[in-house]
């Protein structure tokens, strides 16, 4: 649907945006900050709650890993909000309505239990009951088919990839998946915190991209969209290579490399 396409685009833009910040720190060219601003504008223009949550996660990562430098950059948000208000009148009010609906966020997410596209909190109870039938190994990866266009629908759409993974992979697969993303985010953040060089900002940007996707997985069925899933695993792959480059070789490894 159109809303799904906008949401998909917004998540991709949010994951790419930290790399523009890294390039600004590496080159000192404000054109890269302008690119980061345009990517942020594009993500916010979709009105996607997932994009806003992922943007917030990205900002938190930068504040935790590179606090002083990020605080110095925060005043740049003022002209960004002015541009948003001028270019997209009423957008800030729309964001407020998306994040804080009149009936309340919790009430909205609890609405429509057992229905396709129901609220995320409404899906929680029935899904946990379903998980209890196959708790350790799950139903099998890819066996849940929620799309009406598939022709073999056997499950409801869950706008929560972590919940969907729990049902498909069971507790063992869920823990392994959570460990993968959490480990990548933690290692990148820890290495970036101790590195003030441009390479440290690359680690920070990749940490922000992985963490934003990790948090975003709570608000949409991420693995149903291969584009953003590929971006997440590409970010983790680049992070693994960047961590390797940031770690000095042991003497024996160094000799092998020279040989």
CSV table of C-alpha atoms in Angstrom, one decimal, residues 37-199:
chain,number,residue,atom,x,y,z
A,37,UNK,CA,19.1,17.4,6.9
A,38,UNK,CA,17.4,16.5,3.6
A,39,UNK,CA,17.4,12.8,4.6
A,40,UNK,CA,15.8,13.8,7.9
A,41,UNK,CA,13.2,16.0,6.2
A,42,UNK,CA,12.4,13.2,3.8
A,43,UNK,CA,11.9,10.7,6.7
A,44,UNK,CA,9.7,13.2,8.6
A,45,UNK,CA,7.7,14.1,5.6
A,46,UNK,CA,6.2,10.6,5.5
A,47,UNK,CA,4.5,11.1,8.9
A,48,UNK,CA,5.7,7.6,9.9
A,49,UNK,CA,5.7,7.0,13.6
A,50,UNK,CA,8.4,4.3,13.0
A,51,UNK,CA,10.6,6.9,11.4
A,52,UNK,CA,10.2,9.3,14.3
A,53,UNK,CA,11.1,6.6,16.8
A,54,UNK,CA,14.1,5.6,14.8
A,55,UNK,CA,15.3,9.2,14.5
A,56,UNK,CA,15.0,9.5,18.3
A,57,UNK,CA,17.0,6.3,18.7
A,58,UNK,CA,19.7,7.8,16.4
A,59,UNK,CA,19.9,11.0,18.4
A,60,UNK,CA,20.2,9.0,21.6
A,61,UNK,CA,23.1,7.0,20.2
A,62,UNK,CA,25.0,10.1,19.1
A,63,UNK,CA,24.3,11.7,22.5
A,64,UNK,CA,25.6,8.7,24.4
A,65,UNK,CA,28.6,7.9,22.2
A,66,UNK,CA,29.7,11.5,21.2
A,67,UNK,CA,28.0,13.7,23.7
A,68,UNK,CA,30.0,16.9,23.6
A,69,UNK,CA,30.3,17.0,19.8
A,70,UNK,CA,26.6,16.2,19.4
A,71,UNK,CA,25.5,18.9,21.9
A,72,UNK,CA,27.5,21.4,19.8
A,73,UNK,CA,25.6,20.3,16.7
A,74,UNK,CA,22.1,20.4,18.3
A,75,UNK,CA,21.5,24.2,17.5
A,76,UNK,CA,21.4,23.1,13.9
A,77,UNK,CA,18.1,21.5,14.6
A,78,UNK,CA,16.5,25.0,15.0
A,79,UNK,CA,16.8,25.9,11.3
A,80,UNK,CA,15.8,22.3,10.4
A,81,UNK,CA,12.5,22.7,12.3
A,82,UNK,CA,12.0,26.1,10.6
A,83,UNK,CA,12.5,24.6,7.2
A,84,UNK,CA,10.1,21.8,8.1
A,85,UNK,CA,7.4,24.3,9.1
A,86,UNK,CA,7.9,26.4,6.0
A,87,UNK,CA,8.3,23.6,3.5
A,88,UNK,CA,5.7,21.3,5.1
A,89,UNK,CA,3.1,23.5,6.9
A,90,UNK,CA,1.3,21.7,9.7
A,91,UNK,CA,3.9,18.9,9.8
A,92,UNK,CA,4.9,19.5,13.4
A,93,UNK,CA,1.2,19.3,14.4
A,94,UNK,CA,0.9,16.0,12.4
A,95,UNK,CA,3.9,14.6,14.2
A,96,UNK,CA,2.3,15.5,17.5
A,97,UNK,CA,-0.9,13.8,16.5
A,98,UNK,CA,0.9,10.7,15.3
A,99,UNK,CA,2.9,10.4,18.6
A,100,UNK,CA,0.1,11.5,20.9
A,101,UNK,CA,-3.3,10.6,19.4
A,102,UNK,CA,-6.5,12.0,21.0
A,103,UNK,CA,-7.6,8.6,22.3
A,104,UNK,CA,-4.1,8.0,23.8
A,105,UNK,CA,-1.3,6.0,22.4
A,106,UNK,CA,-1.9,3.0,24.6
A,107,UNK,CA,-5.6,2.9,23.7
A,108,UNK,CA,-4.8,3.2,20.0
A,109,UNK,CA,-2.3,0.3,20.2
A,110,UNK,CA,-4.8,-1.9,22.1
A,111,UNK,CA,-7.6,-1.4,19.6
A,112,UNK,CA,-8.7,-4.2,17.3
A,113,UNK,CA,-7.3,-7.4,18.9
A,114,UNK,CA,-7.5,-10.3,16.5
A,115,UNK,CA,-7.9,-8.2,13.4
A,116,UNK,CA,-5.5,-7.7,10.5
A,117,UNK,CA,-3.4,-4.6,11.2
A,118,UNK,CA,-4.6,-4.4,14.8
A,119,UNK,CA,-2.8,-2.4,17.4
A,120,UNK,CA,0.6,-3.6,18.5
A,121,UNK,CA,-0.4,-4.0,22.2
A,122,UNK,CA,-3.6,-5.8,21.1
A,123,UNK,CA,-1.5,-8.4,19.3
A,124,UNK,CA,0.8,-9.1,22.3
A,125,UNK,CA,-1.6,-11.3,24.4
A,126,UNK,CA,-2.8,-13.6,21.6
A,127,UNK,CA,0.7,-13.8,20.1
A,128,UNK,CA,2.2,-14.9,23.4
A,129,UNK,CA,-0.5,-17.5,23.8
A,130,UNK,CA,0.3,-18.8,20.3
A,131,UNK,CA,4.0,-18.8,21.1
A,132,UNK,CA,3.3,-21.0,24.2
A,133,UNK,CA,2.5,-23.9,21.8
A,134,UNK,CA,6.0,-24.0,20.4
A,135,UNK,CA,8.1,-22.0,22.9
A,136,UNK,CA,11.7,-23.2,22.2
A,137,UNK,CA,12.0,-23.7,18.4
A,138,UNK,CA,8.9,-21.8,17.1
A,139,UNK,CA,6.8,-22.5,14.1
A,140,UNK,CA,9.7,-22.3,11.6
A,141,UNK,CA,11.2,-19.3,9.9
A,142,UNK,CA,9.0,-18.0,7.0
A,143,UNK,CA,6.1,-20.3,7.8
A,144,UNK,CA,3.8,-17.5,8.9
A,145,UNK,CA,2.1,-16.0,5.8
A,146,UNK,CA,0.1,-12.9,6.8
A,147,UNK,CA,-0.1,-11.3,3.3
A,148,UNK,CA,-3.6,-11.4,1.7
A,149,UNK,CA,-1.9,-11.5,-1.7
A,150,UNK,CA,-0.1,-14.7,-0.9
A,151,UNK,CA,-3.2,-16.9,-1.3
A,152,UNK,CA,-2.3,-19.1,1.7
A,153,UNK,CA,-2.9,-16.8,4.6
A,154,UNK,CA,-2.4,-18.5,7.9
A,155,UNK,CA,-1.5,-15.7,10.3
A,156,UNK,CA,-2.3,-12.1,11.2
A,157,UNK,CA,0.0,-9.2,10.3
A,158,UNK,CA,2.2,-8.3,13.4
A,159,UNK,CA,3.6,-4.8,13.3
A,160,UNK,CA,6.4,-6.0,15.6
A,161,UNK,CA,9.3,-8.0,14.1
A,162,UNK,CA,10.5,-9.1,17.5
A,163,UNK,CA,7.2,-10.6,18.3
A,164,UNK,CA,7.0,-12.2,14.8
A,165,UNK,CA,10.5,-13.6,15.2
A,166,UNK,CA,9.5,-15.0,18.6
A,167,UNK,CA,6.7,-17.0,17.0
A,168,UNK,CA,8.7,-18.2,14.1
A,169,UNK,CA,12.1,-18.9,15.8
A,170,UNK,CA,11.1,-19.7,19.3
A,171,UNK,CA,12.9,-18.5,22.4
A,172,UNK,CA,16.3,-19.9,21.2
A,173,UNK,CA,16.2,-18.1,17.8
A,174,UNK,CA,14.8,-15.0,19.4
A,175,UNK,CA,17.7,-14.8,21.9
A,176,UNK,CA,20.2,-15.4,19.2
A,177,UNK,CA,18.8,-12.7,17.0
A,178,UNK,CA,18.6,-10.2,19.9
A,179,UNK,CA,22.2,-11.1,20.8
A,180,UNK,CA,23.3,-10.4,17.2
A,181,UNK,CA,21.9,-6.9,17.1
A,182,UNK,CA,22.6,-6.0,20.7
A,183,UNK,CA,26.2,-7.2,20.4
A,184,UNK,CA,26.8,-5.3,17.2
A,185,UNK,CA,25.4,-2.1,18.7
A,186,UNK,CA,27.3,-2.4,21.9
A,187,UNK,CA,30.7,-3.2,20.3
A,188,UNK,CA,30.4,-0.4,17.8
A,189,UNK,CA,29.3,2.1,20.5
A,190,UNK,CA,32.1,1.1,22.9
A,191,UNK,CA,34.8,1.3,20.3
A,192,UNK,CA,33.5,4.6,19.0
A,193,UNK,CA,33.4,6.2,22.4
A,194,UNK,CA,37.2,5.8,22.8
A,195,UNK,CA,38.0,7.0,19.3
A,196,UNK,CA,37.9,10.8,18.5
A,197,UNK,CA,39.3,10.3,15.0
A,198,UNK,CA,37.0,10.3,11.9
A,199,UNK,CA,37.1,6.5,12.1
